[in-house]
Tab-separated table of C-alpha atoms in Angstrom:
chain	number	residue	atom	x	y	z
A	50	MET	CA	27.118	10.580	96.106
A	51	HIS	CA	25.894	13.630	94.130
A	52	HIS	CA	27.088	13.514	89.938
A	53	ARG	CA	27.604	15.925	87.813
A	54	THR	CA	26.128	15.954	84.453
A	55	ALA	CA	27.093	17.488	81.753
A	56	PRO	CA	25.447	20.497	80.924
A	57	ALA	CA	21.619	20.887	78.433
A	58	HIS	CA	23.545	21.915	76.302
A	59	GLN	CA	26.061	18.663	76.129
A	60	HIS	CA	23.449	16.625	75.705
A	61	THR	CA	20.947	19.064	72.856
A	62	ALA	CA	24.255	18.611	71.307
A	63	ALA	CA	24.796	15.134	71.738
A	64	ALA	CA	20.955	13.898	70.952
A	65	ARG	CA	21.943	15.135	67.153
A	66	ARG	CA	24.800	13.478	66.494
A	67	PRO	CA	25.152	10.327	66.529
A	68	ALA	CA	27.682	9.067	69.131
A	69	THR	CA	31.579	8.451	68.242
A	70	LEU	CA	33.482	4.860	68.251
A	71	VAL	CA	36.072	4.928	70.248
A	72	ALA	CA	38.678	1.970	69.316
A	73	VAL	CA	40.908	1.466	72.854
A	74	GLY	CA	44.017	-0.857	71.829
A	75	HIS	CA	46.540	-0.869	74.705
A	76	GLY	CA	49.520	0.433	73.083
A	77	SER	CA	52.603	-0.816	72.272
A	78	ARG	CA	56.658	0.280	71.185
A	79	ASP	CA	56.030	-1.995	68.128
A	80	PRO	CA	55.362	1.171	65.911
A	81	ARG	CA	53.487	-1.012	63.445
A	82	ALA	CA	51.242	-1.626	65.906
A	83	ARG	CA	49.072	2.090	65.537
A	84	ALA	CA	49.822	1.593	61.714
A	85	THR	CA	47.142	-1.349	61.610
A	86	LEU	CA	45.011	-0.182	64.043
A	87	LEU	CA	44.846	2.711	62.609
A	88	ARG	CA	43.963	0.514	58.905
A	89	LEU	CA	41.525	-1.567	60.984
A	90	LEU	CA	39.453	1.517	61.930
A	91	ASP	CA	39.402	2.668	58.369
A	92	ARG	CA	37.736	-0.262	57.637
A	93	VAL	CA	35.387	0.335	60.020
A	94	ARG	CA	34.340	3.674	58.282
A	95	GLU	CA	34.052	1.954	54.482
A	96	LEU	CA	31.365	-0.161	56.589
A	97	ARG	CA	29.632	2.279	58.399
A	98	PRO	CA	30.428	5.448	56.348
A	99	GLY	CA	29.697	9.684	58.511
A	100	LEU	CA	29.629	7.286	61.792
A	101	ASP	CA	32.925	9.337	64.395
A	102	VAL	CA	35.787	6.655	64.887
A	103	ARG	CA	38.543	7.152	66.387
A	104	LEU	CA	41.346	5.327	68.203
A	105	ALA	CA	42.518	5.736	71.628
A	106	HIS	CA	45.107	3.450	73.884
A	107	ILE	CA	45.297	2.812	76.908
A	108	GLU	CA	49.368	3.237	77.657
A	109	LEU	CA	52.901	4.253	75.037
A	110	ASN	CA	51.084	5.340	72.290
A	111	ALA	CA	49.169	8.912	70.910
A	112	PRO	CA	46.518	9.320	71.828
A	113	LEU	CA	45.933	9.046	74.981
A	114	LEU	CA	42.170	7.509	75.888
A	115	ASP	CA	41.495	9.642	78.403
A	116	GLU	CA	43.242	12.520	77.074
A	117	THR	CA	39.910	11.144	73.572
A	118	LEU	CA	37.406	10.651	76.447
A	119	ALA	CA	38.431	14.243	77.096
A	120	GLY	CA	38.355	16.101	73.801
A	121	LEU	CA	34.601	14.230	73.614
A	122	ALA	CA	32.896	15.189	76.549
A	123	ALA	CA	34.088	19.039	75.546
A	124	GLU	CA	33.132	18.262	72.506
A	125	GLY	CA	29.670	17.188	74.135
A	126	ARG	CA	29.880	14.672	71.952
A	127	GLU	CA	28.793	10.751	73.552
A	128	ALA	CA	31.284	7.876	73.050
A	129	VAL	CA	31.190	4.506	72.783
A	130	LEU	CA	33.986	2.469	73.956
A	131	VAL	CA	35.101	-0.466	72.104
A	132	PRO	CA	38.232	-2.404	73.625
A	133	LEU	CA	40.155	-4.129	70.871
A	134	PHE	CA	40.268	-6.911	73.111
A	135	PHE	CA	39.324	-10.263	73.091
A	136	ALA	CA	38.574	-12.100	76.656
A	137	PRO	CA	37.993	-9.419	80.015
A	138	GLY	CA	40.376	-8.293	82.233
A	139	TYR	CA	41.811	-5.937	83.730
A	140	HIS	CA	41.371	-3.609	80.966
A	141	VAL	CA	38.757	-4.120	80.350
A	142	THR	CA	36.381	-3.882	83.176
A	143	HIS	CA	38.597	-2.015	85.139
A	144	ASP	CA	40.617	0.455	82.922
A	145	LEU	CA	37.794	1.077	80.794
A	146	PRO	CA	35.210	2.429	83.066
A	147	ALA	CA	37.730	3.586	85.797
A	148	ALA	CA	38.830	6.563	82.010
A	149	VAL	CA	34.646	7.005	81.732
A	150	ALA	CA	34.142	8.223	85.601
A	151	ALA	CA	37.615	10.830	85.664
A	152	VAL	CA	35.244	11.990	83.243
A	153	PRO	CA	32.746	14.638	84.312
A	154	GLY	CA	29.893	14.558	82.120
A	155	LEU	CA	30.844	12.031	79.648
A	156	ARG	CA	28.281	9.955	77.535
A	157	ALA	CA	29.096	6.816	77.073
A	158	ARG	CA	28.793	3.162	77.295
A	159	VAL	CA	31.386	0.708	77.428
A	160	ALA	CA	30.953	-2.379	75.225
A	161	ALA	CA	31.674	-5.938	75.499
A	162	PRO	CA	35.685	-7.417	74.468
A	163	LEU	CA	35.006	-8.734	70.878
A	164	GLY	CA	35.318	-12.139	72.153
A	165	ALA	CA	33.896	-15.401	70.888
A	166	HIS	CA	31.860	-15.436	67.967
A	167	PRO	CA	31.867	-15.996	64.585
A	168	LEU	CA	33.370	-12.508	63.255
A	169	LEU	CA	36.419	-13.392	65.399
A	170	VAL	CA	36.787	-16.815	64.150
A	171	GLU	CA	36.871	-16.341	60.950
A	172	ALA	CA	39.633	-13.157	60.314
A	173	LEU	CA	41.771	-15.818	63.004
A	174	ALA	CA	40.585	-18.726	60.016
A	175	ASP	CA	41.549	-16.846	57.902
A	176	ARG	CA	44.748	-15.823	58.519
A	177	LEU	CA	45.352	-19.507	59.157
A	178	ALA	CA	44.997	-20.044	55.997
A	179	GLU	CA	47.122	-17.511	54.926
A	180	ALA	CA	49.755	-18.217	56.817
A	181	GLY	CA	50.059	-22.136	54.936
A	182	TRP	CA	47.460	-24.016	56.487
A	183	THR	CA	45.766	-27.150	54.601
A	184	PRO	CA	45.735	-29.098	55.766
A	185	GLY	CA	43.412	-32.247	54.744
A	186	GLU	CA	41.648	-35.675	56.140
A	187	ASP	CA	44.089	-37.473	56.270
A	188	ASP	CA	46.524	-34.800	57.744
A	189	ARG	CA	44.245	-34.272	60.572
A	190	ARG	CA	45.252	-36.961	62.903
A	191	THR	CA	48.560	-34.841	63.460
A	192	THR	CA	47.680	-30.992	62.976
A	193	GLY	CA	47.165	-29.180	65.828
A	194	VAL	CA	45.995	-25.328	66.910
A	195	VAL	CA	48.130	-23.447	69.489
A	196	LEU	CA	45.576	-20.333	70.308
A	197	ALA	CA	48.068	-17.618	71.142
A	198	ALA	CA	46.642	-14.295	73.277
A	199	ALA	CA	47.928	-11.644	75.222
A	200	GLY	CA	46.658	-13.219	79.004
A	201	SER	CA	45.124	-12.167	82.238
A	202	ARG	CA	44.504	-13.309	86.342
A	203	ASP	CA	40.756	-12.946	85.198
A	204	PRO	CA	39.459	-16.564	86.317
A	205	ARG	CA	36.800	-14.602	83.437
A	206	SER	CA	39.214	-14.271	80.130
A	207	GLY	CA	40.553	-17.534	80.174
A	208	ALA	CA	36.856	-19.097	80.284
A	209	GLU	CA	36.462	-16.572	77.221
A	210	THR	CA	39.515	-17.517	75.722
A	211	ARG	CA	38.740	-21.448	75.964
A	212	ARG	CA	35.298	-20.318	74.318
A	213	ILE	CA	37.162	-19.122	71.012
A	214	ALA	CA	39.749	-21.844	70.924
A	215	ALA	CA	36.549	-24.086	70.598
A	216	LEU	CA	35.327	-22.287	68.094
A	217	LEU	CA	38.434	-22.360	66.168
A	218	GLY	CA	38.134	-25.444	66.242
A	219	GLU	CA	35.386	-26.358	65.083
A	220	ARG	CA	35.686	-24.221	62.044
A	221	LEU	CA	39.201	-26.685	61.441
A	222	GLY	CA	36.495	-29.409	61.369
A	223	GLY	CA	37.776	-30.446	64.781
A	224	VAL	CA	41.557	-29.759	64.366
A	225	PRO	CA	42.910	-29.948	68.696
A	226	VAL	CA	43.263	-26.251	69.518
A	227	VAL	CA	45.122	-25.326	73.150
A	228	PRO	CA	44.403	-21.581	74.279
A	229	ALA	CA	48.189	-20.906	75.629
A	230	TYR	CA	49.335	-17.125	76.514
A	231	ALA	CA	51.832	-14.226	76.833
A	232	SER	CA	52.004	-13.392	80.191
A	233	ALA	CA	49.861	-13.914	83.595
A	234	ALA	CA	48.587	-17.037	82.694
A	235	ALA	CA	48.632	-20.695	81.222
A	236	PRO	CA	50.442	-22.883	79.360
A	237	THR	CA	52.845	-20.787	77.481
A	238	VAL	CA	52.641	-20.907	73.995
A	239	PRO	CA	56.006	-23.801	74.252
A	240	GLU	CA	53.755	-25.131	76.597
A	241	ALA	CA	50.640	-25.831	74.372
A	242	VAL	CA	53.217	-27.048	71.420
A	243	ALA	CA	55.037	-29.349	74.271
A	244	ALA	CA	51.340	-31.478	75.278
A	245	LEU	CA	50.302	-31.550	71.821
A	246	ALA	CA	53.096	-32.641	70.765
A	247	ALA	CA	52.508	-35.006	73.781
A	248	ARG	CA	48.834	-36.574	71.848
A	249	GLY	CA	50.826	-37.249	68.887
A	250	ARG	CA	49.977	-33.936	67.118
A	251	HIS	CA	53.233	-33.066	65.405
A	252	ARG	CA	52.587	-30.258	62.407
A	253	ILE	CA	51.089	-28.141	64.855
A	254	ALA	CA	50.697	-23.818	63.940
A	255	VAL	CA	49.897	-21.417	66.010
A	256	ALA	CA	47.192	-18.754	65.869
A	257	SER	CA	47.379	-14.856	66.826
A	258	CYS	CA	44.427	-13.778	69.062
A	259	PHE	CA	46.211	-10.526	68.622
A	260	THR	CA	45.358	-8.052	66.766
A	261	ALA	CA	48.166	-5.522	65.725
A	262	PRO	CA	52.523	-6.208	65.440
A	263	GLY	CA	53.959	-6.278	68.637
A	264	LEU	CA	55.799	-8.749	71.565
A	265	PHE	CA	53.862	-10.835	72.701
A	266	ALA	CA	52.452	-11.128	68.706
A	267	ALA	CA	56.125	-11.603	68.106
A	268	ARG	CA	57.336	-14.586	71.342
A	269	ALA	CA	54.013	-16.175	69.848
A	270	ALA	CA	54.305	-16.930	66.369
A	271	ALA	CA	58.242	-18.256	67.600
A	272	HIS	CA	57.386	-20.498	68.920
A	273	ALA	CA	55.234	-22.394	66.221
A	274	PRO	CA	57.524	-25.326	65.177
A	275	TRP	CA	54.846	-24.903	62.209
A	276	ILE	CA	53.382	-21.921	61.135
A	277	ALA	CA	52.901	-19.158	62.880
A	278	ALA	CA	49.045	-16.717	61.396
A	279	ALA	CA	50.368	-13.325	61.619
A	280	PRO	CA	47.775	-10.727	63.800
A	281	LEU	CA	44.340	-9.738	63.180
A	282	GLY	CA	44.894	-6.234	61.509
A	283	ALA	CA	42.228	-5.417	59.731
A	284	HIS	CA	40.892	-8.023	58.699
A	285	PRO	CA	37.306	-7.545	57.381
A	286	ALA	CA	36.198	-9.181	59.333
A	287	LEU	CA	37.103	-7.783	63.203
A	288	ALA	CA	36.153	-4.599	61.585
A	289	ARG	CA	32.541	-6.124	61.166
A	290	LEU	CA	32.908	-7.064	65.255
A	291	VAL	CA	33.787	-3.654	66.185
A	292	LEU	CA	30.993	-2.621	64.499
A	293	HIS	CA	29.287	-5.576	65.875
A	294	ARG	CA	30.302	-4.537	69.325
A	295	HIS	CA	28.973	-1.050	69.018
A	296	ASP	CA	25.626	-1.479	68.006
A	297	ARG	CA	25.281	-3.711	71.148
A	298	ALA	CA	26.268	-1.441	73.852
A	299	LEU	CA	24.350	1.442	71.590
A	300	ALA	CA	21.132	-0.434	73.174
A	301	ALA	CA	22.970	-0.315	76.954
A	302	PRO	CA	21.856	2.895	78.540
A	303	ALA	CA	24.353	5.690	78.779
A	304	VAL	CA	25.902	6.552	81.823
A	305	VAL	CA	27.126	10.647	82.899
A	306	HIS	CA	29.852	10.638	85.179
A	307	GLY	CA	28.277	6.675	87.187
A	308	ARG	CA	24.889	7.448	86.551
A	309	GLU	CA	21.996	6.253	84.144
A	310	LEU	CA	20.725	7.990	81.996
A	311	ALA	CA	17.975	6.779	78.880
A	312	ALA	CA	19.407	5.637	75.907
A	313	VAL	CA	19.964	7.573	73.163
């Protein structure tokens, strides 16, 4: 198959400049979502002054991902797409590679999703503490946590969410953490709450494995029998994790319209 490549002057220009970090969110009708992600990216810029950091969305909000990538290709810039998702799913495994492939000449890498990482667990635990999570040793036998996530039919997504839940449980001193999903997978948040209650866990918190406010996060919080953590938003640990995924992706080969190139 013939692959179109960028003009030589674009490669030269891209080699002279650092890659652009494109943080990719889903998009939401909730106006707080975009504003929250912009605050998160402000933290990323504070951590890495001089790095070109841009926000793009798969749908619903501007700027859209395809427009952002087309603009970067026109500028001769390389892109590192960092999905603001916590696990593999259709958006990460299909939409992002398809968006890159649709822009001839674009040099791009797609980073791994945020995933099961100590920085993510730090952010989740902090948001729970802000919501009032302070169980002592005597309370640990009656407390539990539901880790609310978006959900996906991809089995890799469920496996990653279970790993996040296990790490959070360790961080909380062995408190059971049950993953639950807003769509496409089971259990739902109410089902996970009921499962914990059946085990004698009556002080049940909901941890929010969402980057920003939106419909799914609000529905999950509404089912909390005790406390509900806020979405992770512009938490400093999440900003560090975005940069970590960006840096790891830079170690991988770049791609021009489906063709691997040497990493710059």
